[in-house]
mmCIF file of C-alpha atoms in Angstrom:
data_model
loop_
_atom_site.group_PDB
_atom_site.id
_atom_site.type_symbol
_atom_site.label_atom_id
_atom_site.label_comp_id
_atom_site.label_asym_id
_atom_site.label_seq_id
_atom_site.Cartn_x
_atom_site.Cartn_y
_atom_site.Cartn_z
ATOM 1 C CA MET A 29 37.679 -20.953 30.090
ATOM 2 C CA ALA A 30 36.239 -22.674 27.020
ATOM 3 C CA ARG A 31 38.633 -23.106 24.112
ATOM 4 C CA ASN A 32 37.975 -21.442 20.771
ATOM 5 C CA ILE A 33 37.053 -23.696 17.864
ATOM 6 C CA GLN A 34 40.014 -23.540 15.508
ATOM 7 C CA SER A 35 38.082 -24.330 12.326
ATOM 8 C CA LEU A 36 35.675 -21.459 12.980
ATOM 9 C CA GLU A 37 38.547 -19.079 13.670
ATOM 10 C CA ARG A 38 40.151 -20.087 10.375
ATOM 11 C CA ALA A 39 36.884 -19.680 8.475
ATOM 12 C CA ALA A 40 36.395 -16.201 9.987
ATOM 13 C CA ALA A 41 39.956 -15.237 9.041
ATOM 14 C CA MET A 42 39.324 -16.478 5.508
ATOM 15 C CA LEU A 43 36.193 -14.350 5.160
ATOM 16 C CA ARG A 44 38.045 -11.279 6.431
ATOM 17 C CA LEU A 45 40.826 -11.952 3.942
ATOM 18 C CA LEU A 46 38.358 -12.191 1.054
ATOM 19 C CA ALA A 47 36.610 -9.031 2.247
ATOM 20 C CA GLY A 48 39.750 -6.940 1.906
ATOM 21 C CA GLY A 49 42.318 -6.352 -0.802
ATOM 22 C CA GLU A 50 41.740 -8.042 -4.136
ATOM 23 C CA ARG A 51 38.222 -8.999 -5.142
ATOM 24 C CA ARG A 52 39.169 -12.619 -5.926
ATOM 25 C CA LEU A 53 41.928 -14.797 -4.478
ATOM 26 C CA GLY A 54 43.299 -18.188 -5.505
ATOM 27 C CA LEU A 55 43.672 -21.178 -3.202
ATOM 28 C CA SER A 56 47.465 -20.761 -2.940
ATOM 29 C CA ASP A 57 47.123 -17.062 -2.039
ATOM 30 C CA ILE A 58 44.570 -17.815 0.658
ATOM 31 C CA ALA A 59 46.544 -20.716 2.139
ATOM 32 C CA SER A 60 49.846 -18.817 2.255
ATOM 33 C CA SER A 61 48.249 -15.643 3.654
ATOM 34 C CA LEU A 62 46.706 -17.589 6.540
ATOM 35 C CA GLY A 63 49.574 -20.003 7.052
ATOM 36 C CA LEU A 64 47.455 -23.046 6.208
ATOM 37 C CA ALA A 65 48.119 -26.176 4.221
ATOM 38 C CA LYS A 66 46.371 -26.138 0.851
ATOM 39 C CA GLY A 67 44.270 -29.143 1.800
ATOM 40 C CA THR A 68 43.064 -27.474 4.987
ATOM 41 C CA ALA A 69 42.303 -24.210 3.189
ATOM 42 C CA HIS A 70 40.459 -26.039 0.419
ATOM 43 C CA GLY A 71 38.304 -27.914 2.918
ATOM 44 C CA ILE A 72 37.235 -24.714 4.647
ATOM 45 C CA LEU A 73 36.580 -22.981 1.333
ATOM 46 C CA ARG A 74 34.480 -25.897 0.119
ATOM 47 C CA THR A 75 32.339 -25.753 3.277
ATOM 48 C CA LEU A 76 31.907 -21.973 3.016
ATOM 49 C CA GLN A 77 31.002 -22.374 -0.644
ATOM 50 C CA GLN A 78 28.329 -24.961 0.166
ATOM 51 C CA GLU A 79 26.800 -22.544 2.680
ATOM 52 C CA GLY A 80 26.798 -19.678 0.167
ATOM 53 C CA PHE A 81 29.374 -17.577 2.037
ATOM 54 C CA VAL A 82 32.009 -18.014 -0.687
ATOM 55 C CA GLU A 83 31.727 -18.300 -4.474
ATOM 56 C CA GLN A 84 34.265 -19.709 -6.919
ATOM 57 C CA ASP A 85 34.760 -18.194 -10.356
ATOM 58 C CA THR A 86 34.466 -21.060 -12.838
ATOM 59 C CA ALA A 87 36.891 -19.513 -15.325
ATOM 60 C CA SER A 88 39.775 -18.579 -13.006
ATOM 61 C CA GLY A 89 39.106 -20.896 -10.065
ATOM 62 C CA ARG A 90 39.527 -17.932 -7.708
ATOM 63 C CA TYR A 91 37.311 -17.329 -4.694
ATOM 64 C CA GLN A 92 35.246 -14.342 -3.588
ATOM 65 C CA LEU A 93 32.604 -13.567 -0.977
ATOM 66 C CA GLY A 94 29.177 -15.082 -1.674
ATOM 67 C CA ALA A 95 25.660 -13.652 -1.792
ATOM 68 C CA GLU A 96 24.634 -15.248 1.517
ATOM 69 C CA LEU A 97 26.835 -12.714 3.303
ATOM 70 C CA LEU A 98 24.756 -9.925 1.755
ATOM 71 C CA ARG A 99 21.656 -11.371 3.385
ATOM 72 C CA LEU A 100 23.378 -11.770 6.743
ATOM 73 C CA GLY A 101 24.940 -8.334 6.456
ATOM 74 C CA THR A 102 21.556 -6.668 6.279
ATOM 75 C CA THR A 103 20.276 -8.334 9.454
ATOM 76 C CA TYR A 104 21.754 -5.440 11.454
ATOM 77 C CA LEU A 105 18.590 -3.725 10.324
ATOM 78 C CA ASP A 106 16.057 -5.279 12.665
ATOM 79 C CA VAL A 107 12.687 -6.074 11.103
ATOM 80 C CA HIS A 108 11.045 -4.134 13.917
ATOM 81 C CA GLU A 109 13.060 -1.060 12.971
ATOM 82 C CA LEU A 110 11.998 -1.420 9.342
ATOM 83 C CA ARG A 111 8.378 -1.685 10.423
ATOM 84 C CA ALA A 112 8.713 1.276 12.809
ATOM 85 C CA ARG A 113 10.205 3.456 10.081
ATOM 86 C CA ALA A 114 7.407 2.476 7.697
ATOM 87 C CA LEU A 115 4.403 2.964 10.003
ATOM 88 C CA VAL A 116 3.553 6.563 9.153
ATOM 89 C CA TRP A 117 4.266 6.190 5.439
ATOM 90 C CA THR A 118 2.241 2.986 5.032
ATOM 91 C CA ASP A 119 -0.710 4.552 6.875
ATOM 92 C CA ASP A 120 -0.522 7.508 4.476
ATOM 93 C CA LEU A 121 -0.343 5.151 1.498
ATOM 94 C CA ALA A 122 -3.445 3.262 2.628
ATOM 95 C CA ARG A 123 -5.355 6.531 3.004
ATOM 96 C CA SER A 124 -4.241 7.983 -0.319
ATOM 97 C CA SER A 125 -4.722 4.781 -2.338
ATOM 98 C CA GLY A 126 -7.790 3.433 -0.568
ATOM 99 C CA GLU A 127 -6.195 -0.039 -0.655
ATOM 100 C CA SER A 128 -4.507 -2.496 1.707
ATOM 101 C CA VAL A 129 -0.785 -1.951 2.213
ATOM 102 C CA TYR A 130 1.781 -4.699 2.833
ATOM 103 C CA LEU A 131 5.404 -4.552 3.951
ATOM 104 C CA GLY A 132 7.421 -7.674 3.149
ATOM 105 C CA VAL A 133 10.929 -9.065 3.662
ATOM 106 C CA LEU A 134 12.755 -12.108 2.327
ATOM 107 C CA HIS A 135 12.333 -15.178 4.535
ATOM 108 C CA GLN A 136 12.778 -18.891 3.817
ATOM 109 C CA GLN A 137 12.445 -18.664 0.018
ATOM 110 C CA GLY A 138 9.389 -16.456 0.223
ATOM 111 C CA VAL A 139 8.049 -13.070 1.299
ATOM 112 C CA LEU A 140 7.209 -12.667 4.975
ATOM 113 C CA ILE A 141 4.554 -10.015 5.651
ATOM 114 C CA VAL A 142 5.828 -7.958 8.595
ATOM 115 C CA HIS A 143 3.271 -5.135 8.451
ATOM 116 C CA HIS A 144 -0.253 -4.868 7.063
ATOM 117 C CA VAL A 145 -2.469 -1.779 6.961
ATOM 118 C CA PHE A 146 -6.138 -2.465 6.312
ATOM 119 C CA ARG A 147 -7.988 -0.905 3.413
ATOM 120 C CA PRO A 148 -9.609 2.237 4.904
ATOM 121 C CA ASP A 149 -13.256 1.219 4.586
ATOM 122 C CA ASP A 150 -15.762 -0.726 6.655
ATOM 123 C CA SER A 151 -15.229 -4.063 4.894
ATOM 124 C CA ARG A 152 -14.317 -7.137 6.914
ATOM 125 C CA GLN A 153 -10.568 -7.860 6.609
ATOM 126 C CA VAL A 154 -8.092 -10.355 8.073
ATOM 127 C CA LEU A 155 -4.737 -9.262 9.470
ATOM 128 C CA GLU A 156 -2.020 -10.990 7.440
ATOM 129 C CA ILE A 157 1.109 -10.191 9.456
ATOM 130 C CA GLY A 158 3.204 -13.362 9.503
ATOM 131 C CA ALA A 159 1.742 -14.688 6.251
ATOM 132 C CA MET A 160 4.062 -15.892 3.494
ATOM 133 C CA GLN A 161 3.812 -15.005 -0.199
ATOM 134 C CA PRO A 162 5.689 -16.576 -3.144
ATOM 135 C CA LEU A 163 8.630 -14.784 -4.726
ATOM 136 C CA HIS A 164 7.933 -15.445 -8.391
ATOM 137 C CA CYS A 165 4.432 -14.063 -8.882
ATOM 138 C CA THR A 166 3.542 -11.517 -6.192
ATOM 139 C CA ALA A 167 4.505 -7.881 -6.626
ATOM 140 C CA LEU A 168 6.426 -7.909 -3.337
ATOM 141 C CA GLY A 169 8.235 -11.100 -4.340
ATOM 142 C CA LYS A 170 9.199 -9.822 -7.773
ATOM 143 C CA VAL A 171 10.661 -6.658 -6.254
ATOM 144 C CA LEU A 172 12.788 -8.655 -3.806
ATOM 145 C CA SER A 173 13.850 -11.065 -6.574
ATOM 146 C CA ALA A 174 14.819 -8.167 -8.831
ATOM 147 C CA TYR A 175 16.893 -6.240 -6.297
ATOM 148 C CA ASP A 176 18.165 -8.805 -3.760
ATOM 149 C CA PRO A 177 20.695 -11.350 -5.137
ATOM 150 C CA VAL A 178 19.775 -13.894 -2.471
ATOM 151 C CA ALA A 179 16.050 -13.589 -3.234
ATOM 152 C CA HIS A 180 16.865 -13.869 -6.934
ATOM 153 C CA SER A 181 18.756 -17.129 -6.405
ATOM 154 C CA GLU A 182 15.997 -18.548 -4.237
ATOM 155 C CA ALA A 183 13.310 -17.608 -6.764
ATOM 156 C CA LEU A 184 15.243 -19.401 -9.505
ATOM 157 C CA GLU A 185 15.694 -22.521 -7.394
ATOM 158 C CA ALA A 186 12.110 -22.640 -6.137
ATOM 159 C CA ASP A 187 9.217 -24.442 -7.775
ATOM 160 C CA ARG A 188 7.536 -21.606 -9.674
ATOM 161 C CA LYS A 189 3.976 -22.848 -9.298
ATOM 162 C CA ALA A 190 1.175 -21.567 -11.525
ATOM 163 C CA PHE A 191 -1.541 -20.057 -9.324
ATOM 164 C CA THR A 192 -3.592 -18.734 -12.263
ATOM 165 C CA ASP A 193 -3.323 -18.928 -16.042
ATOM 166 C CA ARG A 194 -1.421 -15.606 -15.914
ATOM 167 C CA THR A 195 1.372 -16.765 -13.588
ATOM 168 C CA VAL A 196 4.824 -16.480 -15.186
ATOM 169 C CA CYS A 197 6.647 -19.757 -14.537
ATOM 170 C CA ASP A 198 9.155 -20.081 -17.398
ATOM 171 C CA LEU A 199 12.683 -19.126 -16.311
ATOM 172 C CA ASP A 200 13.493 -16.899 -19.296
ATOM 173 C CA ASP A 201 10.138 -15.136 -19.074
ATOM 174 C CA PHE A 202 10.636 -14.651 -15.333
ATOM 175 C CA GLU A 203 14.061 -13.081 -15.877
ATOM 176 C CA GLN A 204 12.489 -10.679 -18.390
ATOM 177 C CA VAL A 205 9.925 -9.704 -15.753
ATOM 178 C CA LEU A 206 12.740 -8.946 -13.310
ATOM 179 C CA ASP A 207 14.582 -6.888 -15.928
ATOM 180 C CA LEU A 208 11.406 -4.884 -16.476
ATOM 181 C CA THR A 209 10.956 -4.471 -12.721
ATOM 182 C CA ARG A 210 14.449 -3.018 -12.343
ATOM 183 C CA ALA A 211 13.955 -0.738 -15.352
ATOM 184 C CA ARG A 212 10.646 0.632 -14.045
ATOM 185 C CA GLY A 213 11.454 0.636 -10.338
ATOM 186 C CA TYR A 214 8.323 -1.285 -9.388
ATOM 187 C CA ALA A 215 6.675 -4.677 -9.880
ATOM 188 C CA ALA A 216 3.142 -5.590 -10.877
ATOM 189 C CA ASP A 217 0.921 -8.592 -10.195
ATOM 190 C CA VAL A 218 -2.324 -8.499 -12.138
ATOM 191 C CA GLU A 219 -4.214 -11.725 -11.387
ATOM 192 C CA GLU A 220 -0.985 -13.765 -11.378
ATOM 193 C CA THR A 221 -1.448 -14.966 -7.804
ATOM 194 C CA TRP A 222 -5.146 -14.453 -7.091
ATOM 195 C CA THR A 223 -7.923 -14.133 -9.670
ATOM 196 C CA GLY A 224 -9.535 -10.701 -9.511
ATOM 197 C CA VAL A 225 -6.698 -9.198 -7.445
ATOM 198 C CA ALA A 226 -3.932 -6.810 -8.542
ATOM 199 C CA SER A 227 -0.869 -5.501 -6.709
ATOM 200 C CA VAL A 228 1.989 -3.061 -7.214
ATOM 201 C CA ALA A 229 5.153 -2.898 -5.090
ATOM 202 C CA ALA A 230 8.466 -1.027 -4.894
ATOM 203 C CA PRO A 231 11.803 -1.695 -3.143
ATOM 204 C CA ILE A 232 13.015 -0.270 0.161
ATOM 205 C CA HIS A 233 16.761 0.303 0.618
ATOM 206 C CA ASP A 234 18.909 0.984 3.670
ATOM 207 C CA ARG A 235 21.703 3.535 4.149
ATOM 208 C CA ARG A 236 24.086 1.309 2.185
ATOM 209 C CA ARG A 237 21.512 1.196 -0.601
ATOM 210 C CA MET A 238 20.991 -2.492 0.012
ATOM 211 C CA PRO A 239 17.473 -3.884 -0.532
ATOM 212 C CA VAL A 240 15.908 -4.672 2.835
ATOM 213 C CA GLY A 241 12.240 -5.062 1.959
ATOM 214 C CA ALA A 242 9.377 -4.084 -0.295
ATOM 215 C CA VAL A 243 6.134 -2.177 0.161
ATOM 216 C CA GLY A 244 3.024 -2.482 -1.954
ATOM 217 C CA ILE A 245 -0.722 -2.200 -2.237
ATOM 218 C CA THR A 246 -3.207 -4.929 -3.097
ATOM 219 C CA GLY A 247 -6.828 -4.628 -4.171
ATOM 220 C CA ALA A 248 -9.524 -5.632 -6.609
ATOM 221 C CA VAL A 249 -8.492 -5.407 -10.273
ATOM 222 C CA GLU A 250 -11.298 -3.007 -11.075
ATOM 223 C CA ARG A 251 -9.984 -0.539 -8.485
ATOM 224 C CA VAL A 252 -6.214 -0.950 -8.945
ATOM 225 C CA CYS A 253 -6.308 -1.088 -12.751
ATOM 226 C CA ARG A 254 -7.818 1.086 -15.444
ATOM 227 C CA ASP A 255 -8.302 -0.236 -18.998
ATOM 228 C CA GLY A 256 -6.275 -3.321 -18.096
ATOM 229 C CA GLU A 257 -3.252 -1.350 -16.793
ATOM 230 C CA LEU A 258 -2.204 -0.366 -13.304
ATOM 231 C CA ARG A 259 -3.384 3.127 -12.436
ATOM 232 C CA PRO A 260 -0.386 5.505 -12.759
ATOM 233 C CA GLU A 261 -1.319 7.440 -9.641
ATOM 234 C CA LEU A 262 -1.195 4.253 -7.550
ATOM 235 C CA ILE A 263 2.210 3.317 -8.971
ATOM 236 C CA ALA A 264 3.480 6.796 -8.110
ATOM 237 C CA ALA A 265 2.053 6.586 -4.575
ATOM 238 C CA VAL A 266 3.720 3.221 -3.900
ATOM 239 C CA ARG A 267 7.080 4.400 -5.234
ATOM 240 C CA ASP A 268 6.855 7.597 -3.185
ATOM 241 C CA CYS A 269 6.153 5.529 -0.054
ATOM 242 C CA ALA A 270 9.131 3.226 -0.735
ATOM 243 C CA ARG A 271 11.428 6.209 -1.286
ATOM 244 C CA ALA A 272 10.202 7.883 1.911
ATOM 245 C CA VAL A 273 10.892 4.776 4.015
ATOM 246 C CA SER A 274 14.287 4.368 2.341
ATOM 247 C CA ARG A 275 15.163 7.975 3.170
ATOM 248 C CA ASP A 276 14.183 7.391 6.807
ATOM 249 C CA LEU A 277 16.574 4.422 6.802
ATOM 250 C CA GLY A 278 19.350 6.691 5.559
ATOM 251 C CA ALA A 279 19.354 5.720 1.877
ATOM 252 C CA GLY A 280 19.198 9.288 0.604
ATOM 253 C CA ARG A 281 17.602 10.131 -2.712
ATOM 254 C CA PHE A 282 16.813 7.490 -5.338
#
């Protein structure tokens, strides 16, 4: 029988320790609780910290679980399940809005499109499932950055490229956009990524009320906007769709 890897066992025990009891623990507390030398405990903590599984409070020096565990914790929700739960609602959204509908999840510092419903007309369209979108300027990306701590960190670390003269690249301005997104419950992209194109998106949550994706519509500015602003009925339709999918995932009312 193959032997267990001791360092991995110790790291797992450390994560379980941090997950229970007090929110933050010091190095001495962790070492004594696990029966480890301080040097050994510190080495494991440093590795976990580098991987994002553990964070250290700069003021107290104490350790707590990191944001990367939030991302891993939501992987129990298979992308295929998310897509399956959203199928009916995204079809309804495409019909009611007359626009293309996209379902996106966080993936490799961007938004991965996992479902795409064509605009319900006879125009020629290209299926974009598997395409990647940036976090900082698309409506889907802003929603994920506003509600998912891991997406937020990745958006801050990424090169916020200007795609048009309306793209928000400055860090402070970007944070204000995310604050507005959280306050309104949806994100907008009016010619920030593609000239002549506007989008609106809202967050999808699971039964633990964790953000697991975003849904939105995309179309020509002249159809999605009225007098330079997103059409209220389209915003309402997108938010209703996101809430319906969230309810199907067990999130309850939002």
